[in-house]
Short mmCIF file of C-alpha atoms in Angstrom, two decimals:
data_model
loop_
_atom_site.label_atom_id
_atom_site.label_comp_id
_atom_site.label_asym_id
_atom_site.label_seq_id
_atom_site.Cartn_x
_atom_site.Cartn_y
_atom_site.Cartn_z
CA UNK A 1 200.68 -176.19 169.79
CA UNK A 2 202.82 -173.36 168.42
CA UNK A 3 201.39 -169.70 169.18
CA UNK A 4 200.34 -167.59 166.17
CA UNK A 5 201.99 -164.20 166.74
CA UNK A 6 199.37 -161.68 166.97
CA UNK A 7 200.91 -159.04 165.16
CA UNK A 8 203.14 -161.08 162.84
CA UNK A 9 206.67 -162.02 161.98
CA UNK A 10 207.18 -159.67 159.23
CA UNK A 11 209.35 -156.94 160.77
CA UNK A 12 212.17 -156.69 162.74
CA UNK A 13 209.91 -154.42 165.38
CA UNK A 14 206.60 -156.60 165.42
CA UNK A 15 209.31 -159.77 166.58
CA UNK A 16 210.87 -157.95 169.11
CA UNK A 17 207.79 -156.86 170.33
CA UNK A 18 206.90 -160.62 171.12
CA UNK A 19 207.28 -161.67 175.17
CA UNK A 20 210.05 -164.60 174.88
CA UNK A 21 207.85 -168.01 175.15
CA UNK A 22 208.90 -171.89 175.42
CA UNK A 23 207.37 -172.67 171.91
CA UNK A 24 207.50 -170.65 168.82
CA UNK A 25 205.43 -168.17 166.86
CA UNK A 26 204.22 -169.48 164.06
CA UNK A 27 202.90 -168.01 160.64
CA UNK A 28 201.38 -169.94 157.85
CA UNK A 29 203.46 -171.18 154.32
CA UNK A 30 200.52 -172.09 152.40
CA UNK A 31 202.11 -175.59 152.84
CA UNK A 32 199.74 -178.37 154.51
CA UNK A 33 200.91 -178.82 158.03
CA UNK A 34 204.00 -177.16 157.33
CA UNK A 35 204.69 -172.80 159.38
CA UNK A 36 207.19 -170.96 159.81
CA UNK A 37 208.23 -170.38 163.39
CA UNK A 38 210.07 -167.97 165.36
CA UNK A 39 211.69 -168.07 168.62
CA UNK A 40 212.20 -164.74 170.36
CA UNK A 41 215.12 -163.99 173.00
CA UNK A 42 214.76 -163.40 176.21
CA UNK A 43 215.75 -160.08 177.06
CA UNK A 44 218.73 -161.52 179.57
CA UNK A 45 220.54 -162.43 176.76
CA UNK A 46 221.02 -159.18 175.47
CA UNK A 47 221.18 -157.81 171.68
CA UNK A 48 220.71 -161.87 170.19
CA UNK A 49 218.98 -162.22 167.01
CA UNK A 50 215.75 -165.06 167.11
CA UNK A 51 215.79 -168.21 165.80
CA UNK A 52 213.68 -169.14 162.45
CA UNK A 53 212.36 -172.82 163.15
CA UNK A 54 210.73 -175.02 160.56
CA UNK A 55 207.21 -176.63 162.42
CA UNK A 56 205.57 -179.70 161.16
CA UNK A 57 202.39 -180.81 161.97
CA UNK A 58 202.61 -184.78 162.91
CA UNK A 59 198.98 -185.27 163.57
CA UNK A 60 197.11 -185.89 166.85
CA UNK A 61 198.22 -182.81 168.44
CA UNK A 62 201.58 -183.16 168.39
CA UNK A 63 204.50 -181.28 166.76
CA UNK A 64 208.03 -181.53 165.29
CA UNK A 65 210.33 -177.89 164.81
CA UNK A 66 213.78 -177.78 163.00
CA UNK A 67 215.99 -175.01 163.90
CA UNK A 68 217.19 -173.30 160.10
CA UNK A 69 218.09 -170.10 160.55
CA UNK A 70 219.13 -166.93 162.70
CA UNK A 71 216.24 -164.07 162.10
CA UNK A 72 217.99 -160.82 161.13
CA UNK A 73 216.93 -158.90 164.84
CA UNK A 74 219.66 -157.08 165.32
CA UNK A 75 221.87 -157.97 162.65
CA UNK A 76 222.08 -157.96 158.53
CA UNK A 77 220.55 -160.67 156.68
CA UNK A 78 223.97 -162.83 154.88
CA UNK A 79 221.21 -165.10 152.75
CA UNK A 80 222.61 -168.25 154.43
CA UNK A 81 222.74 -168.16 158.16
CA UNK A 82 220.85 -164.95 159.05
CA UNK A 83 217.46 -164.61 156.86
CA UNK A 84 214.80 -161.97 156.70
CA UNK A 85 211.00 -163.01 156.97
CA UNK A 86 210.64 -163.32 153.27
CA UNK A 87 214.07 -165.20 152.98
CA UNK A 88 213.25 -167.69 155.34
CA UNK A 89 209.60 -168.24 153.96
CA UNK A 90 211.47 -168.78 150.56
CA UNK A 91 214.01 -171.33 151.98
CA UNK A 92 211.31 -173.38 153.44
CA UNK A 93 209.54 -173.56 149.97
CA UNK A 94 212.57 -173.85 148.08
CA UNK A 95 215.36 -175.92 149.43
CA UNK A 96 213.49 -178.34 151.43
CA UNK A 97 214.45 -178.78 155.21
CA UNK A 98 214.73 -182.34 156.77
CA UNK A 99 211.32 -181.82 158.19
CA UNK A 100 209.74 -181.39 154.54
CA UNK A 101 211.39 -184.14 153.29
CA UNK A 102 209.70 -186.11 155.23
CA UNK A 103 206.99 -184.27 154.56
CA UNK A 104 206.86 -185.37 150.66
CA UNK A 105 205.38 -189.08 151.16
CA UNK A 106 205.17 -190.60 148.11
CA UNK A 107 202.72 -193.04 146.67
CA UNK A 108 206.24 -195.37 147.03
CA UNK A 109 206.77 -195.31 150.77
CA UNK A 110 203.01 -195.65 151.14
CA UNK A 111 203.46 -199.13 149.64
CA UNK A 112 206.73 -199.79 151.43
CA UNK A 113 205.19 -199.08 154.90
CA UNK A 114 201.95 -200.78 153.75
CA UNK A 115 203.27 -204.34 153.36
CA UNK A 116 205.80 -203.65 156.28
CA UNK A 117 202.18 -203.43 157.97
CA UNK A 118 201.14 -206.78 156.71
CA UNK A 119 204.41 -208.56 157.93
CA UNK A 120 204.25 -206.94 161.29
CA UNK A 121 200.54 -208.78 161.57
CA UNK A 122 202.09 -211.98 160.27
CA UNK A 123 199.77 -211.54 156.59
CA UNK A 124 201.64 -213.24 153.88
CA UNK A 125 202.77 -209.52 151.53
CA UNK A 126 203.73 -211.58 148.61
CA UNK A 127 199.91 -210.81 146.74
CA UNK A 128 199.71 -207.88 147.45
CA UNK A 129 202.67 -206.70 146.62
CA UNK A 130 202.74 -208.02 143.20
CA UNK A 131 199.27 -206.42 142.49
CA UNK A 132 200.69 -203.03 143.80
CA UNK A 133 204.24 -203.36 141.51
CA UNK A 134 201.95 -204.61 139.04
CA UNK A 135 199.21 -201.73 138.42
CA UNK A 136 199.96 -199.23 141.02
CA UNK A 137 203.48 -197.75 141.23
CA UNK A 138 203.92 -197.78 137.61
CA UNK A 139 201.40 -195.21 137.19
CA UNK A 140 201.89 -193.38 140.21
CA UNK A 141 205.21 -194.16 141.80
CA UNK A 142 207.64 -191.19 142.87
CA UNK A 143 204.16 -188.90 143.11
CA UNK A 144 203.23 -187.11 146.47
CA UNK A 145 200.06 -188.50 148.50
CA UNK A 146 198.80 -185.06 149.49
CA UNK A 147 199.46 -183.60 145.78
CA UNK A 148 196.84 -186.65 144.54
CA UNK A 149 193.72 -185.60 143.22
CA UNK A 150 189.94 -187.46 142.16
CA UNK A 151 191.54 -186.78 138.29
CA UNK A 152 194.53 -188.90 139.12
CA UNK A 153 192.53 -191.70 140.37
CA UNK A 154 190.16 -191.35 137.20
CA UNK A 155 192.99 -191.42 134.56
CA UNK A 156 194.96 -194.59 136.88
CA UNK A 157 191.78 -196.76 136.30
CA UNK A 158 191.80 -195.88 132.53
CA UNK A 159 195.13 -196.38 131.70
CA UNK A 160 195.12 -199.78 134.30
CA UNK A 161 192.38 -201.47 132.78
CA UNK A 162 194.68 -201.92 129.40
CA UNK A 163 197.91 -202.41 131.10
CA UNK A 164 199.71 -205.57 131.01
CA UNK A 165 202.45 -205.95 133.16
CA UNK A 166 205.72 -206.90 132.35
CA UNK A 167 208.02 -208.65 133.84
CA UNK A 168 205.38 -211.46 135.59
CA UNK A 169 207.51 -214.23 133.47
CA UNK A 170 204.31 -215.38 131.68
CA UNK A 171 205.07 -217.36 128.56
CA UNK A 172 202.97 -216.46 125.61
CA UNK A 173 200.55 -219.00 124.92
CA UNK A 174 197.57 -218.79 122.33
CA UNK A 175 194.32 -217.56 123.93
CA UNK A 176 191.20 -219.91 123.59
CA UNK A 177 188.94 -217.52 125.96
CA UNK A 178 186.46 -215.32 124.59
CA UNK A 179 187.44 -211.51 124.43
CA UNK A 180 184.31 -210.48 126.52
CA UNK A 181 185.47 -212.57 129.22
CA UNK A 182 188.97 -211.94 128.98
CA UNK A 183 187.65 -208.21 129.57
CA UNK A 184 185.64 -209.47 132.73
CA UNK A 185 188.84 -210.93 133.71
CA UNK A 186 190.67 -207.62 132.98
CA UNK A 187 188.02 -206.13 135.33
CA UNK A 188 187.93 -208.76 138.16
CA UNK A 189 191.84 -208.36 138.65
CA UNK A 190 191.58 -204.61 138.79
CA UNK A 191 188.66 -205.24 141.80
CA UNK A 192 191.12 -207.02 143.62
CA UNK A 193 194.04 -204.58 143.40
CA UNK A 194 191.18 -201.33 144.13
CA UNK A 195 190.87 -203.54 147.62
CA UNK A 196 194.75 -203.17 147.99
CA UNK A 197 195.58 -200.19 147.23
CA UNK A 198 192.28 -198.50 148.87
CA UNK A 199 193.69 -200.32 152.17
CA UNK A 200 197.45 -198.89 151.21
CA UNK A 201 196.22 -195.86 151.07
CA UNK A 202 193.74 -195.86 153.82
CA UNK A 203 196.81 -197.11 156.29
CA UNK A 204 198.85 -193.88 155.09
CA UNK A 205 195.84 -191.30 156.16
CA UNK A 206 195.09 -193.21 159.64
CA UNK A 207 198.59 -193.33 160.09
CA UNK A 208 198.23 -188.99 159.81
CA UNK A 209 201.01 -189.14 156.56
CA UNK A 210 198.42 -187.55 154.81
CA UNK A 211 195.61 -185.14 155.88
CA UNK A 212 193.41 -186.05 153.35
CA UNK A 213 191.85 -188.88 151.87
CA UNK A 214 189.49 -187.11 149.24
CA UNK A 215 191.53 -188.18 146.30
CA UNK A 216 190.42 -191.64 146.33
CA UNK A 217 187.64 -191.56 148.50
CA UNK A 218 185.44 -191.74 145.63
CA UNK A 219 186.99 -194.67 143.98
CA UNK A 220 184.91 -197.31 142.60
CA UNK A 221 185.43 -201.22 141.39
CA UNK A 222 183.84 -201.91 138.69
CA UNK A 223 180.16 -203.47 138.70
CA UNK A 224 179.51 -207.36 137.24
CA UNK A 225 183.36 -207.61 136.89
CA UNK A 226 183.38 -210.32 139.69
CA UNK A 227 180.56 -212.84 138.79
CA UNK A 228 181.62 -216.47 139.53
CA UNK A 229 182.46 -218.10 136.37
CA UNK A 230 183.91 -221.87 137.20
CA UNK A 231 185.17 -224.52 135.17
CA UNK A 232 185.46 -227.87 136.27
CA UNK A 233 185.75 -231.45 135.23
CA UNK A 234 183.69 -234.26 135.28
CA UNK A 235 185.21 -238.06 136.58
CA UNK A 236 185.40 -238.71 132.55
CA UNK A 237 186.70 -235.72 131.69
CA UNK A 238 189.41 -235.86 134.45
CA UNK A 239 190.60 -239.26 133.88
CA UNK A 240 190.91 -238.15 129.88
CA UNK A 241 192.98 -235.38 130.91
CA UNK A 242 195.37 -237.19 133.02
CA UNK A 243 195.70 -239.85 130.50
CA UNK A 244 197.08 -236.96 128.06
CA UNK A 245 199.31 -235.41 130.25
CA UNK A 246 203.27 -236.01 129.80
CA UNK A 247 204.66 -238.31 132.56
CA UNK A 248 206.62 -235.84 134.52
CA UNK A 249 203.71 -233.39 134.16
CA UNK A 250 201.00 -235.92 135.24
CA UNK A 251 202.05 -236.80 138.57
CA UNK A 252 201.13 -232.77 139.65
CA UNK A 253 197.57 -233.06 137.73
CA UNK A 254 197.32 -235.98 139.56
CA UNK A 255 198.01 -234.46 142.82
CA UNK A 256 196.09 -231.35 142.26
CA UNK A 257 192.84 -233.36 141.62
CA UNK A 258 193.59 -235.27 145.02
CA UNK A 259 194.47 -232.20 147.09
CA UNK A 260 192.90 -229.16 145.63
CA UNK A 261 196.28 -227.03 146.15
CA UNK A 262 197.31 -224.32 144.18
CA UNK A 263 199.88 -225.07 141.41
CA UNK A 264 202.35 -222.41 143.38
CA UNK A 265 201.35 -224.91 146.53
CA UNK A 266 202.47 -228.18 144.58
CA UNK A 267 205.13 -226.81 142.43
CA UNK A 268 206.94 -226.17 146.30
CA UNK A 269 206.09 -229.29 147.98
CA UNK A 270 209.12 -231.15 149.26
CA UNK A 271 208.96 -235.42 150.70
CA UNK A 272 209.41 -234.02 153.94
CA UNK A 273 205.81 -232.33 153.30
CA UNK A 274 204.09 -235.60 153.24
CA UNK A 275 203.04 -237.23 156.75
CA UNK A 276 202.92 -241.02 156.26
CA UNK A 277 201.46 -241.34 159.65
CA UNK A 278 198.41 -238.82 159.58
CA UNK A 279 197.86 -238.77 155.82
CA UNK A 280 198.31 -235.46 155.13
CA UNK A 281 200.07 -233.04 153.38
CA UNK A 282 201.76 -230.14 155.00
CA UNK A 283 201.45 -226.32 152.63
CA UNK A 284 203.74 -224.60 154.49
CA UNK A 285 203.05 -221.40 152.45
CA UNK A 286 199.99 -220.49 150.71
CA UNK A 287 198.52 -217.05 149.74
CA UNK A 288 196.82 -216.33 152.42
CA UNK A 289 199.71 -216.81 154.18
CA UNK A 290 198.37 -219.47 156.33
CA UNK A 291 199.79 -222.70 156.86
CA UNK A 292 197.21 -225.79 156.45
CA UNK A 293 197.34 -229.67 156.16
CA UNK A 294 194.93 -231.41 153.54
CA UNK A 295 194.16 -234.78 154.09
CA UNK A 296 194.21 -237.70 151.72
CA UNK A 297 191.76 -240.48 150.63
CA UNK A 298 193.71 -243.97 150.76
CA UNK A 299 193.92 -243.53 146.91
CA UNK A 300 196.03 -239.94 147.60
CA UNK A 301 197.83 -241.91 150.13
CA UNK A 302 199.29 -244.97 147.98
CA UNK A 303 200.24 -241.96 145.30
CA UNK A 304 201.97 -239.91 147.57
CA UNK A 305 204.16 -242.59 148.99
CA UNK A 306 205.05 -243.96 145.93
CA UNK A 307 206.21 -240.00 144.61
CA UNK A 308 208.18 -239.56 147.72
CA UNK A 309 209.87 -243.02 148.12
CA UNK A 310 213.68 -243.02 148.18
CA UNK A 311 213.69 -239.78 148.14
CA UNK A 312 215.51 -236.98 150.59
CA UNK A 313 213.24 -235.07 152.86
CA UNK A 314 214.46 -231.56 151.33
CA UNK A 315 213.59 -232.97 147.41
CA UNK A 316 210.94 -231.80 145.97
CA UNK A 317 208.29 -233.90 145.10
CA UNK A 318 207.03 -233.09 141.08
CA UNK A 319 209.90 -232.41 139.16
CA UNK A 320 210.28 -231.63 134.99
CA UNK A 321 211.59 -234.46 132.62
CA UNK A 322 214.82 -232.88 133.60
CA UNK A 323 215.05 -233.44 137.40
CA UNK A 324 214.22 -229.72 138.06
CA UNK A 325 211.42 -227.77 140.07
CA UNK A 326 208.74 -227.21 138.28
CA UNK A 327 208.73 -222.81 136.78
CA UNK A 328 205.93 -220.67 138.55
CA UNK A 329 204.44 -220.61 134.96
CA UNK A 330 205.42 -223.68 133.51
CA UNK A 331 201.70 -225.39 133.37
CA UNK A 332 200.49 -223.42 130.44
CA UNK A 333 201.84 -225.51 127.63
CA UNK A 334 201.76 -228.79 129.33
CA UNK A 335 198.01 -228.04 130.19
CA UNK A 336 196.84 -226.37 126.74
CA UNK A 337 198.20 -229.73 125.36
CA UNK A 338 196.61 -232.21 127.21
CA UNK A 339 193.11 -230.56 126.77
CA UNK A 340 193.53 -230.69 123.18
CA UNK A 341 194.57 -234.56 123.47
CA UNK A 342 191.92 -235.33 125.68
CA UNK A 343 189.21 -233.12 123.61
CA UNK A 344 188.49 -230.93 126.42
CA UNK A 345 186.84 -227.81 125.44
CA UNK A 346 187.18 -224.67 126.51
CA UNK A 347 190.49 -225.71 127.37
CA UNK A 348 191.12 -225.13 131.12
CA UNK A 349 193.84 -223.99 133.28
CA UNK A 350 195.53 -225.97 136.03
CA UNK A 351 193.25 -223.92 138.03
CA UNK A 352 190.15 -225.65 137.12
CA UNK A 353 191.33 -228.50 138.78
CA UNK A 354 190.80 -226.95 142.04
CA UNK A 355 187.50 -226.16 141.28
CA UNK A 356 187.16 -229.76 140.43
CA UNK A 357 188.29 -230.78 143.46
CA UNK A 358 186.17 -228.50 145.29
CA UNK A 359 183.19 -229.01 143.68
CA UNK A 360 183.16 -232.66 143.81
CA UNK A 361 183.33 -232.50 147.85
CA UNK A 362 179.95 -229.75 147.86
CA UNK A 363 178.49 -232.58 145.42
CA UNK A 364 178.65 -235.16 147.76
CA UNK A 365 178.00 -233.17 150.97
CA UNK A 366 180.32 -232.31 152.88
CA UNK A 367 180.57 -228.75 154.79
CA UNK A 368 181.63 -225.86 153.24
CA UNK A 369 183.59 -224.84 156.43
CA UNK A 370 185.42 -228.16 156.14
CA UNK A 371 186.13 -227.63 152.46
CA UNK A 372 187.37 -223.98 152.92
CA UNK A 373 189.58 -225.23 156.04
CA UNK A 374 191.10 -227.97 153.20
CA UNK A 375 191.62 -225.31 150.37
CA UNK A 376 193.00 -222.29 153.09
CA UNK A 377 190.25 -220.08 152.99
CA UNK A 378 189.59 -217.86 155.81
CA UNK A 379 186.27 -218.32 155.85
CA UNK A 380 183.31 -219.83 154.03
CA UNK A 381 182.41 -216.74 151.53
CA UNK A 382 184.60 -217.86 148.59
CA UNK A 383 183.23 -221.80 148.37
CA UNK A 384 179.65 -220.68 149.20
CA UNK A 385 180.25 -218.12 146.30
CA UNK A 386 181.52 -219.98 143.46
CA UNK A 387 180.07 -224.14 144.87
CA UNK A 388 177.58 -223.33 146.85
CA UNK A 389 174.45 -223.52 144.46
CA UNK A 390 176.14 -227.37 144.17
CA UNK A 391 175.11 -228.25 147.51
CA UNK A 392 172.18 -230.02 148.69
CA UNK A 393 169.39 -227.63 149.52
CA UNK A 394 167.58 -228.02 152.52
CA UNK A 395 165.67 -225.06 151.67
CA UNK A 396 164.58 -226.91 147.99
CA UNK A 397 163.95 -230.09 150.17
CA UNK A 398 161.76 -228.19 152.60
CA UNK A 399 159.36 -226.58 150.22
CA UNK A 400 159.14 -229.60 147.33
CA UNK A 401 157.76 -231.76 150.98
CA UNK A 402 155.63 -229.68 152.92
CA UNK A 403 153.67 -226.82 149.92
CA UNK A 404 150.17 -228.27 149.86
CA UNK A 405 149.31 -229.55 146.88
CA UNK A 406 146.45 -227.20 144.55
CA UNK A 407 144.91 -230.07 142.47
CA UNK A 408 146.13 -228.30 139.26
CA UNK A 409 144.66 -230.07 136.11
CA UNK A 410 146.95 -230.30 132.73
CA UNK A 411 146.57 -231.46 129.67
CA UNK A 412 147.73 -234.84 130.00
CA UNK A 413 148.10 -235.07 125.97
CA UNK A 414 150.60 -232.80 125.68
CA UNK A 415 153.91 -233.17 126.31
CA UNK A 416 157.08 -231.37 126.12
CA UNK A 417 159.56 -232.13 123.22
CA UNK A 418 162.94 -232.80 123.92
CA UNK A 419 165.66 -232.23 121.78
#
């Protein structure tokens, strides 16, 4: 660690009073991790003026200097290469060495380094770095970390909770949701991108970028934003939605029913994607970033080999009327049609069929853990979440057989009405 000179750098006589030592003297900017050093001469060298040096504090004892100046020892100060005390503390708060420009980490190179991060432990970025474009660097961008404060994080989640985005390519389709759940929507998204940008920011002060993490410490989500609401369709209901879907756009509400996949998971899927041989298809990328192969009843099977006959391994499977790949947002319109045809209401998204999917597997039994495995969760949380009141419960089944019975009499003339 750089020495504090005892009695200071001001003058020309309290520096050459200084013994000559291997690291600097040091005197405080008023800048975070940032001092002024000075180097003296040793005496050997004769009638040599010190060296101003710029220190920066890296974190975990360790240290970084930048030579900027000559000190004015035994010679004039010219304002450029020879500087007085008070000239070089003005340089290093005015024009900004190399070592301060590192210094200034911006909210942008904390996102930059954060999803370098995720790559480098083989996460898929892609999520949260559309959340982080999305909400985060609009508002904050160019900013320094360490000049953040609480009030920045305060006036972020008020103007983020009526942002909308631009840019995402989202086609404008009539709304059919009610506003106080489109608001608990509005909510739930902002939950998810507080989880990403507390862990963006949390990476920058472990990393020592930033000595402090008080300015968001204190954040919050918001409370009841994230309660499971789930739509999904009956057998009727499902059959009377694929009956009203176009023919290029039913073959993918087919297969989402079949596989539970993601529409960004279908919309990609390619012949060479479907294994004959095992049954199975292959996502290659998903957003966990996780690769995974779902496997097919013998009804899935027959579909999928009549989509991918005669086909090239590299073609994609669902295509438009017009031969193309189907648009990362072009099941709004397809879908809000159909559900009018078939009389569904609320009309769904292309999402609900996943839920459908799921939720018809907890109705008939099988594991969570097998049906998070088939949809790419990591773990059981989010199907015990949103399906798991659907399964059987051995807990019910356990108390209905074995509570003694306690000979309760009723009125057997009275009998509730039904409606």
């Amino acid at each position: 660690m750089a020495r504090t000179a005892r009695s200071g750098l001001e003058t020309r006589t309290s520096r050459l009073n200084l013994k000559p030592a291997k690291k600097p003297y040091r005197a405080g900017t008023g800048k975070d991790g940032i001092y002024l050093g000075y180097r003296r001469r040793k005496p050997s060298e004769g009638d040599a003026n010190g060296t101003w040096v710029a220190i920066r504090y890296l974190g975990n004892r360790k240290y970084e200097t930048e030579r900027f100046a000559a000190a004015d020892d035994f010679s004039e100060s010219d304002g450029v290469s020879v500087l007085t005390y008070h000239e070089a503390m003005q340089k290093l708060g005015g024009e900004l060495s190399e070592i301060q420009r590192r210094d200034r980490y911006t909210v942008k190179q904390a996102v930059a380094d954060y999803l370098v991060k995720l790559k480098h432990e083989g996460k898929n970025p892609r999520d949260a770095e559309i959340r982080l474009n999305a909400y985060f660097l609009p508002f904050f961008d160019d900013k320094e970390l360490s000049d953040l404060s609480p009030a920045d994080f305060d006036n972020w989640l008020t103007w983020a909770i009526d942002h909308k985005p631009v840019g995402r390519g989202r086609k404008k389709v009539k709304s059919v949701i009610e506003a106080s759940e489109l608001k608990r929507r509005r909510r739930s998204t902002l939950n998810r991108t507080i989880n990403t940008v507390l862990a963006c920011l949390n990476r920058a002060f472990n990393a020592g970028v930033v000595s402090t993490d008080a300015a968001w410490r204190r954040v919050k989500k918001f409370k009841k934003a994230d309660a499971a609401r789930i739509q999904w369709l009956t057998i009727d209901q499902s059959l009377r939605l694929i009956n009203a879907c176009a023919p290029d756009f039913r073959r993918i509400v087919q297969a989402a029913l079949l596989t539970g996949a993601r529409w960004s998971e279908l919309r990609g899927l390619r012949t060479r994607d479907y294994d004959s041989r095992s049954g199975t298809v292959h996502i290659a990328e998903s957003k966990s970033g996780r690769a995974r192969r779902i496997p097919l009843t013998s009804e899935g099977r027959r579909a999928f080999e009549s989509w991918t006959a005669g086909h090239a391994e590299r073609d994609y499977i669902f295509t438009d009327k017009n031969g193309n790949q189907w648009g990362s947002h072009d099941q709004h319109r397809p879908m809000k049609t159909a559900c009018e045809i078939a009389d569904i209401k609320p009309a769904i998204g292309i999402h609900a069929l996943r839920h459908t999917y799921a939720s018809s597997l907890v109705q008939a039994g099988v594991s969570l853990a097998i049906i998070a495995e088939a949809m790419g969760h990591s773990d059981t949380r989010m199907v015990s979440k949103h399906y798991g009141h659907l399964a059987p419960s051995h807990v019910a089944d356990a108390i209905r057989a074995h509570l003694p019975t306690l000979g309760i009499e009723t009125d057997g003339k009275v009998s509730r009405m039904r409606k």
